[in-house]
PDB file of C-alpha atoms in Angstrom:
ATOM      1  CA  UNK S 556     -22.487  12.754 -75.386  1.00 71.00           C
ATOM      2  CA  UNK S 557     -24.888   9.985 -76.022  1.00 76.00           C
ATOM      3  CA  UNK S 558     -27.017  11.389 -73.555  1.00 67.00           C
ATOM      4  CA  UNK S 559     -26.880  14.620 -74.461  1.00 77.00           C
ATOM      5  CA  UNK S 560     -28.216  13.691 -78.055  1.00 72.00           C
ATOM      6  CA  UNK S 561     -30.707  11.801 -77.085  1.00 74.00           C
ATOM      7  CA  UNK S 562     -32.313  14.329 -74.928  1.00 76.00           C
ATOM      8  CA  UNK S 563     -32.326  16.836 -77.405  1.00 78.00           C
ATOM      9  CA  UNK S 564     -33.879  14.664 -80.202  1.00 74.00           C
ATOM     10  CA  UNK S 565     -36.523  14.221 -77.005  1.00 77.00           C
ATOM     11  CA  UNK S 566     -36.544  18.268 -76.330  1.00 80.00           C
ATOM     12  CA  UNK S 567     -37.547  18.664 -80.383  1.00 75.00           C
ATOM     13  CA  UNK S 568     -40.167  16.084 -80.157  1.00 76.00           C
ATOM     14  CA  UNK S 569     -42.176  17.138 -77.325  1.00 83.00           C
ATOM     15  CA  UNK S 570     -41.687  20.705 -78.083  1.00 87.00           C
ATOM     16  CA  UNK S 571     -43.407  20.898 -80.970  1.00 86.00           C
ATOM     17  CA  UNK S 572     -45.602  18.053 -79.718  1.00 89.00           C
ATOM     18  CA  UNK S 573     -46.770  20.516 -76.710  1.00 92.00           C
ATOM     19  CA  UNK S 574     -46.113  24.049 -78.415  1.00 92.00           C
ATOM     20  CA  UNK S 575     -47.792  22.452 -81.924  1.00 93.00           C
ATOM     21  CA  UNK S 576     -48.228  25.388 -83.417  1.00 92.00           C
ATOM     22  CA  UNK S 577     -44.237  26.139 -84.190  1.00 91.00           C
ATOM     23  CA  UNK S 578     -44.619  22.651 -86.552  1.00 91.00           C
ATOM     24  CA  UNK S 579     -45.621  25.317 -88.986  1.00 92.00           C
ATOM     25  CA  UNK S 580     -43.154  28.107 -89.111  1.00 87.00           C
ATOM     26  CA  UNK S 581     -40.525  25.544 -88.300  1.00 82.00           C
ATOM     27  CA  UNK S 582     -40.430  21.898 -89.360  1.00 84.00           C
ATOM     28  CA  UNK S 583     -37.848  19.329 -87.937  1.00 79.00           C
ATOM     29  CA  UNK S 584     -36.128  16.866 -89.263  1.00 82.00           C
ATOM     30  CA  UNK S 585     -37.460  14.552 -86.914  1.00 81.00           C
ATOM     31  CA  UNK S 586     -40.880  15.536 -87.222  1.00 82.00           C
ATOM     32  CA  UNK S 587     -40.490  15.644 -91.042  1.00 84.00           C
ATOM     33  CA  UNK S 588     -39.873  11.881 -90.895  1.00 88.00           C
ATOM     34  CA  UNK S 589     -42.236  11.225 -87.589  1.00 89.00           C
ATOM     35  CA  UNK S 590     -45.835  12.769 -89.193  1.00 94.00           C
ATOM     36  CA  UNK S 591     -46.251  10.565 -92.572  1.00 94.00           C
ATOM     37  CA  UNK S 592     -45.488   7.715 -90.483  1.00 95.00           C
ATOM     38  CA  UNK S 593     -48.078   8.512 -87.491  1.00 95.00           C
ATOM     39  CA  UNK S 594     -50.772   9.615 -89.885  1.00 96.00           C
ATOM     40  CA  UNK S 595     -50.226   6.381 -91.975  1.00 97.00           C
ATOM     41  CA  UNK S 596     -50.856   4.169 -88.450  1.00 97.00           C
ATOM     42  CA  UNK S 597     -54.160   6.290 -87.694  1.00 97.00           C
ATOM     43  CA  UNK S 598     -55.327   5.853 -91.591  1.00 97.00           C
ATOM     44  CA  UNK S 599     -55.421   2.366 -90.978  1.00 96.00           C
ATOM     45  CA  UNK S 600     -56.552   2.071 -87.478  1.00 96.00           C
ATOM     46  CA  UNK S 601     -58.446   4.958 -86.128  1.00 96.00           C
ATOM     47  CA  UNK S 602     -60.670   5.912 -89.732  1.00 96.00           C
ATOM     48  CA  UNK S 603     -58.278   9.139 -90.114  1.00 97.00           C
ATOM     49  CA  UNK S 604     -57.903  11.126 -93.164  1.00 97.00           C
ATOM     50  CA  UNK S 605     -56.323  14.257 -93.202  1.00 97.00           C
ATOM     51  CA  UNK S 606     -55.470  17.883 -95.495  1.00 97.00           C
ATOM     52  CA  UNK S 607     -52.136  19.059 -96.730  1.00 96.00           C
ATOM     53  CA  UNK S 608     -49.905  19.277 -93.623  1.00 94.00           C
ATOM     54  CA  UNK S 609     -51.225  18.680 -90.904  1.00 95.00           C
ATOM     55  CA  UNK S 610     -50.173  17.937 -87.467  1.00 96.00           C
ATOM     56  CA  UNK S 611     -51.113  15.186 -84.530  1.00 96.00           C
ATOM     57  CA  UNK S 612     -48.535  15.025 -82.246  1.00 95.00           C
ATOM     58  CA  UNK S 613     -47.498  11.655 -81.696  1.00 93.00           C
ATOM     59  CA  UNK S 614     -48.192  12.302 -77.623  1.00 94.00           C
ATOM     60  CA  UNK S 615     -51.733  12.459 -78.336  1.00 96.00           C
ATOM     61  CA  UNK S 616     -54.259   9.388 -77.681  1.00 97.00           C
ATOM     62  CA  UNK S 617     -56.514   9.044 -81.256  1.00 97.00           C
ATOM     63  CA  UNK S 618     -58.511   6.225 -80.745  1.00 97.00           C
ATOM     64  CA  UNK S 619     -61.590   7.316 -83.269  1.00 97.00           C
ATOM     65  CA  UNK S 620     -64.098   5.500 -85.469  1.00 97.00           C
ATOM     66  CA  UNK S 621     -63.327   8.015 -87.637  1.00 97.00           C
ATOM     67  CA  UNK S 622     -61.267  11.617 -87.619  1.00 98.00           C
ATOM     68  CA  UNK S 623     -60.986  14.214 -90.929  1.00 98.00           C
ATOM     69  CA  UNK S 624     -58.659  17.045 -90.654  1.00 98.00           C
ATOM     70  CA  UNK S 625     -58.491  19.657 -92.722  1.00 98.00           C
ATOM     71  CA  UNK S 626     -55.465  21.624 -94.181  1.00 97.00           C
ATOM     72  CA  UNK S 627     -53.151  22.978 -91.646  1.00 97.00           C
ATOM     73  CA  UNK S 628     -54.576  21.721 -88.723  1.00 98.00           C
ATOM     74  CA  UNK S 629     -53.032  20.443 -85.631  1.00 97.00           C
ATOM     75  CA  UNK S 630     -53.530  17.908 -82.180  1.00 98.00           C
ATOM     76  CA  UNK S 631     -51.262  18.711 -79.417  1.00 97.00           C
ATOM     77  CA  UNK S 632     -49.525  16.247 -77.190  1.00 96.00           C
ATOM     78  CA  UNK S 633     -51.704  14.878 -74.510  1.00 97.00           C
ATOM     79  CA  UNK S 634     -55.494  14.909 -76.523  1.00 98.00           C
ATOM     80  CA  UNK S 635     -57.449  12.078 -76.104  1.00 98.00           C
ATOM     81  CA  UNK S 636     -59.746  12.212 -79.276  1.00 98.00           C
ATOM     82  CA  UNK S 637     -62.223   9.395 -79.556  1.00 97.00           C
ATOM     83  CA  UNK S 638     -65.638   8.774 -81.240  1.00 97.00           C
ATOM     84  CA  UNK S 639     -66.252  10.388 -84.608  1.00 98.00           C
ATOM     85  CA  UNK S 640     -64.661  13.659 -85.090  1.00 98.00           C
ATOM     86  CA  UNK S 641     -64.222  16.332 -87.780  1.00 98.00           C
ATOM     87  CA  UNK S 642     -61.995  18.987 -87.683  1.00 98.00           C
ATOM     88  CA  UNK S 643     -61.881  22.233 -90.243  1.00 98.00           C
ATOM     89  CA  UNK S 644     -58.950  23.832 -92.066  1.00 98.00           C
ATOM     90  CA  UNK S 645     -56.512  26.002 -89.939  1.00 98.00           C
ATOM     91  CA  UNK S 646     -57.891  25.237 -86.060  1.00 98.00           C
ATOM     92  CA  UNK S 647     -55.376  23.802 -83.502  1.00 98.00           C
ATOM     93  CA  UNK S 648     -56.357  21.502 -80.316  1.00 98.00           C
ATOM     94  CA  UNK S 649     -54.235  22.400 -77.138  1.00 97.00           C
ATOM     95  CA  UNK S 650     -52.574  19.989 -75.437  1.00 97.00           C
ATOM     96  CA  UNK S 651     -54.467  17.524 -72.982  1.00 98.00           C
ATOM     97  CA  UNK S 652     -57.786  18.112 -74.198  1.00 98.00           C
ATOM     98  CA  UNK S 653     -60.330  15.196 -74.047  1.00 98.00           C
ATOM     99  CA  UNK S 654     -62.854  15.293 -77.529  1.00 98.00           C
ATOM    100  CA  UNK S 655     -65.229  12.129 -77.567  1.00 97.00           C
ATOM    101  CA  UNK S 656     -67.561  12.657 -80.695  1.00 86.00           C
ATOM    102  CA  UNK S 657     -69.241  13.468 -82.951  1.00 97.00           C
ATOM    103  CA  UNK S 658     -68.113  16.461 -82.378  1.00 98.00           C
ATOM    104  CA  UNK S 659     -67.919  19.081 -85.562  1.00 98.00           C
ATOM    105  CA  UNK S 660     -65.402  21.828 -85.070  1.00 98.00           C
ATOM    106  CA  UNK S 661     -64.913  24.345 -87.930  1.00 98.00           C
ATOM    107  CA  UNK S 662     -62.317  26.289 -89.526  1.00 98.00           C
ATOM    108  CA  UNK S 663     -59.667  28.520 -88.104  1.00 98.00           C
ATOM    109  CA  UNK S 664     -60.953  27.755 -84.877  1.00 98.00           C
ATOM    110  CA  UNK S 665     -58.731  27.669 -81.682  1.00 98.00           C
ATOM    111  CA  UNK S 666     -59.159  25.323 -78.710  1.00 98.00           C
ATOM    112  CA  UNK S 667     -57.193  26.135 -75.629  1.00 98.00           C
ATOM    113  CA  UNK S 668     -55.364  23.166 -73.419  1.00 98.00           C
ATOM    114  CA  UNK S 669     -57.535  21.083 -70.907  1.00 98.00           C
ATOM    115  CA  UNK S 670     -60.511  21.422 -73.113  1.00 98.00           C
ATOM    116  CA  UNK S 671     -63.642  18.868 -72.462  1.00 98.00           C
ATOM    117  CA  UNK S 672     -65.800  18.432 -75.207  1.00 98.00           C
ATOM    118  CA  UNK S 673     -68.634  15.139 -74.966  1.00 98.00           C
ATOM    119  CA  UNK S 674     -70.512  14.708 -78.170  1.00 97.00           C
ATOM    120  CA  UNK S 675     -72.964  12.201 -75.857  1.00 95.00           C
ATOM    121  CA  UNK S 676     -74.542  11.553 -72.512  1.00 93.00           C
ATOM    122  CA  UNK S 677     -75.863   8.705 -70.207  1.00 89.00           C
ATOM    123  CA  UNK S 678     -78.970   8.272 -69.849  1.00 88.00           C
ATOM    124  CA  UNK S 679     -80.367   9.333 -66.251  1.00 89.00           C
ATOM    125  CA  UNK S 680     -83.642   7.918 -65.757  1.00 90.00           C
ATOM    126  CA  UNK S 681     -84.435   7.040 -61.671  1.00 92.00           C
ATOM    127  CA  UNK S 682     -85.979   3.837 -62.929  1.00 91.00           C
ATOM    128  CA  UNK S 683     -82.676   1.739 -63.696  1.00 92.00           C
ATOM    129  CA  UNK S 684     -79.098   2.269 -62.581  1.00 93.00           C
ATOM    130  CA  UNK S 685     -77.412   4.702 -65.079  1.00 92.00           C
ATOM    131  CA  UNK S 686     -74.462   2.535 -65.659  1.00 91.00           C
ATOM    132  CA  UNK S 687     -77.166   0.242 -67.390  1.00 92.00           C
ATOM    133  CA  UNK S 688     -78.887   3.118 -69.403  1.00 92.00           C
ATOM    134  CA  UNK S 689     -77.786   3.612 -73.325  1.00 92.00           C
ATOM    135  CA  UNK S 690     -76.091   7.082 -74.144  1.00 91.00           C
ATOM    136  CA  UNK S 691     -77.891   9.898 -75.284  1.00 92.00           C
ATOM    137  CA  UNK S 692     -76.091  11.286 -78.462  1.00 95.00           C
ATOM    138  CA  UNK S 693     -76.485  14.604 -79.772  1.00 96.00           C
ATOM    139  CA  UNK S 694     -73.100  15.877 -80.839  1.00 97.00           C
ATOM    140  CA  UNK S 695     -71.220  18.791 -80.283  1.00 98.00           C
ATOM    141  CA  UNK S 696     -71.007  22.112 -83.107  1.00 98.00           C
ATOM    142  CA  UNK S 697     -68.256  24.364 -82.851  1.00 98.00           C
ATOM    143  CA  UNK S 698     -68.285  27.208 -85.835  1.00 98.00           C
ATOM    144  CA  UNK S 699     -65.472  28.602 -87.642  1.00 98.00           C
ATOM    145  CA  UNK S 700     -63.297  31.158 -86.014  1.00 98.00           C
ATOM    146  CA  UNK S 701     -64.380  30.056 -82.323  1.00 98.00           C
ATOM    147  CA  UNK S 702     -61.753  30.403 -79.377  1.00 98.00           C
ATOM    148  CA  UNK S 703     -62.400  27.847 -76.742  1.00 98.00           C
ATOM    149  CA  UNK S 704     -60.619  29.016 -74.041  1.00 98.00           C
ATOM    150  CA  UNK S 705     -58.484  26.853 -71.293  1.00 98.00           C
ATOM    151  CA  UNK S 706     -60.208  24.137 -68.938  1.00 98.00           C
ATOM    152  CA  UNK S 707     -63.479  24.743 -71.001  1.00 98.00           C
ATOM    153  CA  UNK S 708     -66.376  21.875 -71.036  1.00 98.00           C
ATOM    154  CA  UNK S 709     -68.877  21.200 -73.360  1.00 98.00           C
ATOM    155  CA  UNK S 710     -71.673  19.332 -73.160  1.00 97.00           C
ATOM    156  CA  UNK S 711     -73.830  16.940 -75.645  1.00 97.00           C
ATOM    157  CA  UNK S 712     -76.004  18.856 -77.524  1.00 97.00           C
ATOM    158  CA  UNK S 713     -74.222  22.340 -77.566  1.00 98.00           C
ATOM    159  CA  UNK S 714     -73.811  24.108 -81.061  1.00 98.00           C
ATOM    160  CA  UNK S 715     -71.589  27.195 -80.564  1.00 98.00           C
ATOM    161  CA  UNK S 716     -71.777  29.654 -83.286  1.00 98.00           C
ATOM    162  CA  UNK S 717     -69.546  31.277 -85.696  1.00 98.00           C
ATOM    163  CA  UNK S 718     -67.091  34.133 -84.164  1.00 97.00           C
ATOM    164  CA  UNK S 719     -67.680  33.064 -80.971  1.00 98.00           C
ATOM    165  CA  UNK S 720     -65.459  32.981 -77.464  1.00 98.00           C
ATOM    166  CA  UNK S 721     -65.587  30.735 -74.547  1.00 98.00           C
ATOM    167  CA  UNK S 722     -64.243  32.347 -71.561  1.00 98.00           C
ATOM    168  CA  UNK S 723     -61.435  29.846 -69.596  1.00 98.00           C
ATOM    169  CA  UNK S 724     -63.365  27.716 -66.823  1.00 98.00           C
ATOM    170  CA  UNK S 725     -66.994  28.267 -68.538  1.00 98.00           C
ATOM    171  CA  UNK S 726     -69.013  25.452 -68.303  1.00 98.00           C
ATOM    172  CA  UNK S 727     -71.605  25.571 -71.563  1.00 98.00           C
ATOM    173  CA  UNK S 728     -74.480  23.731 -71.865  1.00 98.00           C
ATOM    174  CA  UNK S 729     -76.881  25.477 -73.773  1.00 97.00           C
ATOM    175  CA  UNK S 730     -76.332  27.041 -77.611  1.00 98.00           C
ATOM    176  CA  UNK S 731     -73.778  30.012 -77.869  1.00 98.00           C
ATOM    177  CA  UNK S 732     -75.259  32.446 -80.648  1.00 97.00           C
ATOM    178  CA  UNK S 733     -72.322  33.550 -83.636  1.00 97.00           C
ATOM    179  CA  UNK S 734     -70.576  36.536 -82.572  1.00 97.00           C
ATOM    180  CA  UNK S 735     -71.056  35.773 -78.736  1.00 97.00           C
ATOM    181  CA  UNK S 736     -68.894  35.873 -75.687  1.00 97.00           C
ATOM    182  CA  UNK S 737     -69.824  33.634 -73.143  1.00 98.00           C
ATOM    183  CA  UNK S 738     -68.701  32.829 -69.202  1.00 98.00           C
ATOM    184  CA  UNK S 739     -69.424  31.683 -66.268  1.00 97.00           C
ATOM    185  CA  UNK S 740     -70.550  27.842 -64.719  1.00 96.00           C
ATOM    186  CA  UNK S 741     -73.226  27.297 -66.485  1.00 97.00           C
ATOM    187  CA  UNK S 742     -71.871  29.446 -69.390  1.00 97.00           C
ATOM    188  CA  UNK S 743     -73.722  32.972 -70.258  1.00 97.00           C
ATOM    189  CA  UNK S 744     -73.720  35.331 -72.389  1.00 97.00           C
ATOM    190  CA  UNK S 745     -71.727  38.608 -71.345  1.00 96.00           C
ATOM    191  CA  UNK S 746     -71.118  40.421 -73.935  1.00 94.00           C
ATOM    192  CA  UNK S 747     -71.904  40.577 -78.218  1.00 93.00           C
ATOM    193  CA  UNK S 748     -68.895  41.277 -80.426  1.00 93.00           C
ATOM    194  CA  UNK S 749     -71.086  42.365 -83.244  1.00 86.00           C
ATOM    195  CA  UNK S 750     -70.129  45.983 -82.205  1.00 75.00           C
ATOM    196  CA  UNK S 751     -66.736  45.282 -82.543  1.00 72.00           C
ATOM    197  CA  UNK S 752     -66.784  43.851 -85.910  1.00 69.00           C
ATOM    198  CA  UNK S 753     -65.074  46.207 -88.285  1.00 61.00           C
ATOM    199  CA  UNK S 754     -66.842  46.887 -91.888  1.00 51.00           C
ATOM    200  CA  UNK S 755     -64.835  44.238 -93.960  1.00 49.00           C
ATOM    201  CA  UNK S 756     -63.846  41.430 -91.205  1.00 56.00           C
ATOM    202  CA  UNK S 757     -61.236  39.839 -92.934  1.00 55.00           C
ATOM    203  CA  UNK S 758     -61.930  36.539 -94.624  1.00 52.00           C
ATOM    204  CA  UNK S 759     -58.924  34.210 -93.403  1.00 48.00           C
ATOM    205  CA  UNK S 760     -57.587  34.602 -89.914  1.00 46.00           C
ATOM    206  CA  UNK S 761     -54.272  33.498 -87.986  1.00 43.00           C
ATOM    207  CA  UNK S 762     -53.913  29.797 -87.232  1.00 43.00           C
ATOM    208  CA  UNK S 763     -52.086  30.431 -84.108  1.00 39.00           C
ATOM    209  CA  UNK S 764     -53.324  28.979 -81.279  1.00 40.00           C
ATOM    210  CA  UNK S 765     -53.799  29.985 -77.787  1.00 39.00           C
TER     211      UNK S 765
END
């Protein structure tokens, strides 16, 4: 019986850790009791401030200089999030995704798991071993309704526009215009979505992540 409880208080925890999105229709217990203590730790220690209910899973690796998240928000189990980092109202991180800022990512924006997103570079010059060379930093822009989809890298430098989609796999290393869909290794443009914006495209949209 001991047993049995224990993995089930387990099951709850990394359920909701790894399918983060339920923390919102369906609050624990647990998790009730787990999230104002985890967010208190990364307050102190890893610059964090965050919106009205949010969600880090306590799986996840946050080791930033500093991290805002906005309302509703969540970081599934597995993200390593480092660097300096700022994350809009109503997106969700999928689990094991790796986000070394800056990196900028908007509102009601959806990043799938296994995500790769490096707000910085080394330096590659011939003339010195590149272990020795200081970083490039650019940072990384990702717009407001964006979906990032699975095993997707980004590179430094990259600003990805509003109403945009990253096919699963792409690789994207050069600017994604807003209402873009995007493929391929390197990542290009396929396809515009302007044609299938309606009239009146709604001005708040689902928090549900992929």
């Amino acid at each position: 019986m001991i047993f049995r409880f224990a993995f089930k208080i387990r099951q709850k925890i990394f359920r909701q850790s790894y399918l983060s999105w339920e923390y919102f229709e369906k609050k624990t217990k647990i998790q009730k009791m787990i999230q104002p203590a985890y967010q208190s730790v990364l307050k102190s220690m890893s610059g964090a401030t965050f919106g009205k209910d949010c969600y880090i899973s306590p799986t996840s690796h946050v080791y930033t200089n500093t991290i805002s998240v906005g309302d509703s928000s969540f970081i599934s189990g597995g993200c390593i999030v480092r660097g300096h980092v700022v994350i809009g109202s109503g997106s969700g991180i999928g689990a094991n995704c790796h986000i070394a800022g800056p990196v900028k990512i908007g509102s009601d924006t959806m990043i799938a798991n296994n995500v790769h997103i490096f707000g910085f570079n080394h330096g590659t010059s011939p003339k010195e071993q590149m272990r020795l060379q200081p970083c490039v930093v650019n940072g990384v822009v990702i717009g407001d309704d964006c979906w990032i989809g699975a095993n997707v890298s980004i590179v430094d430098g990259v600003t990805i526009g509003d109403h945009s989609i990253v096919a699963a796999g792409a690789v994207v290393t050069t600017n994604v215009p807003a209402w873009t869909v995007v493929a391929g290794v390197p990542a290009k443009i396929i396809r515009s979505r302007i044609e299938e914006k309606e009239n009146t495209y709604p001005e708040k949209v689902s928090n549900i992540s992929a």
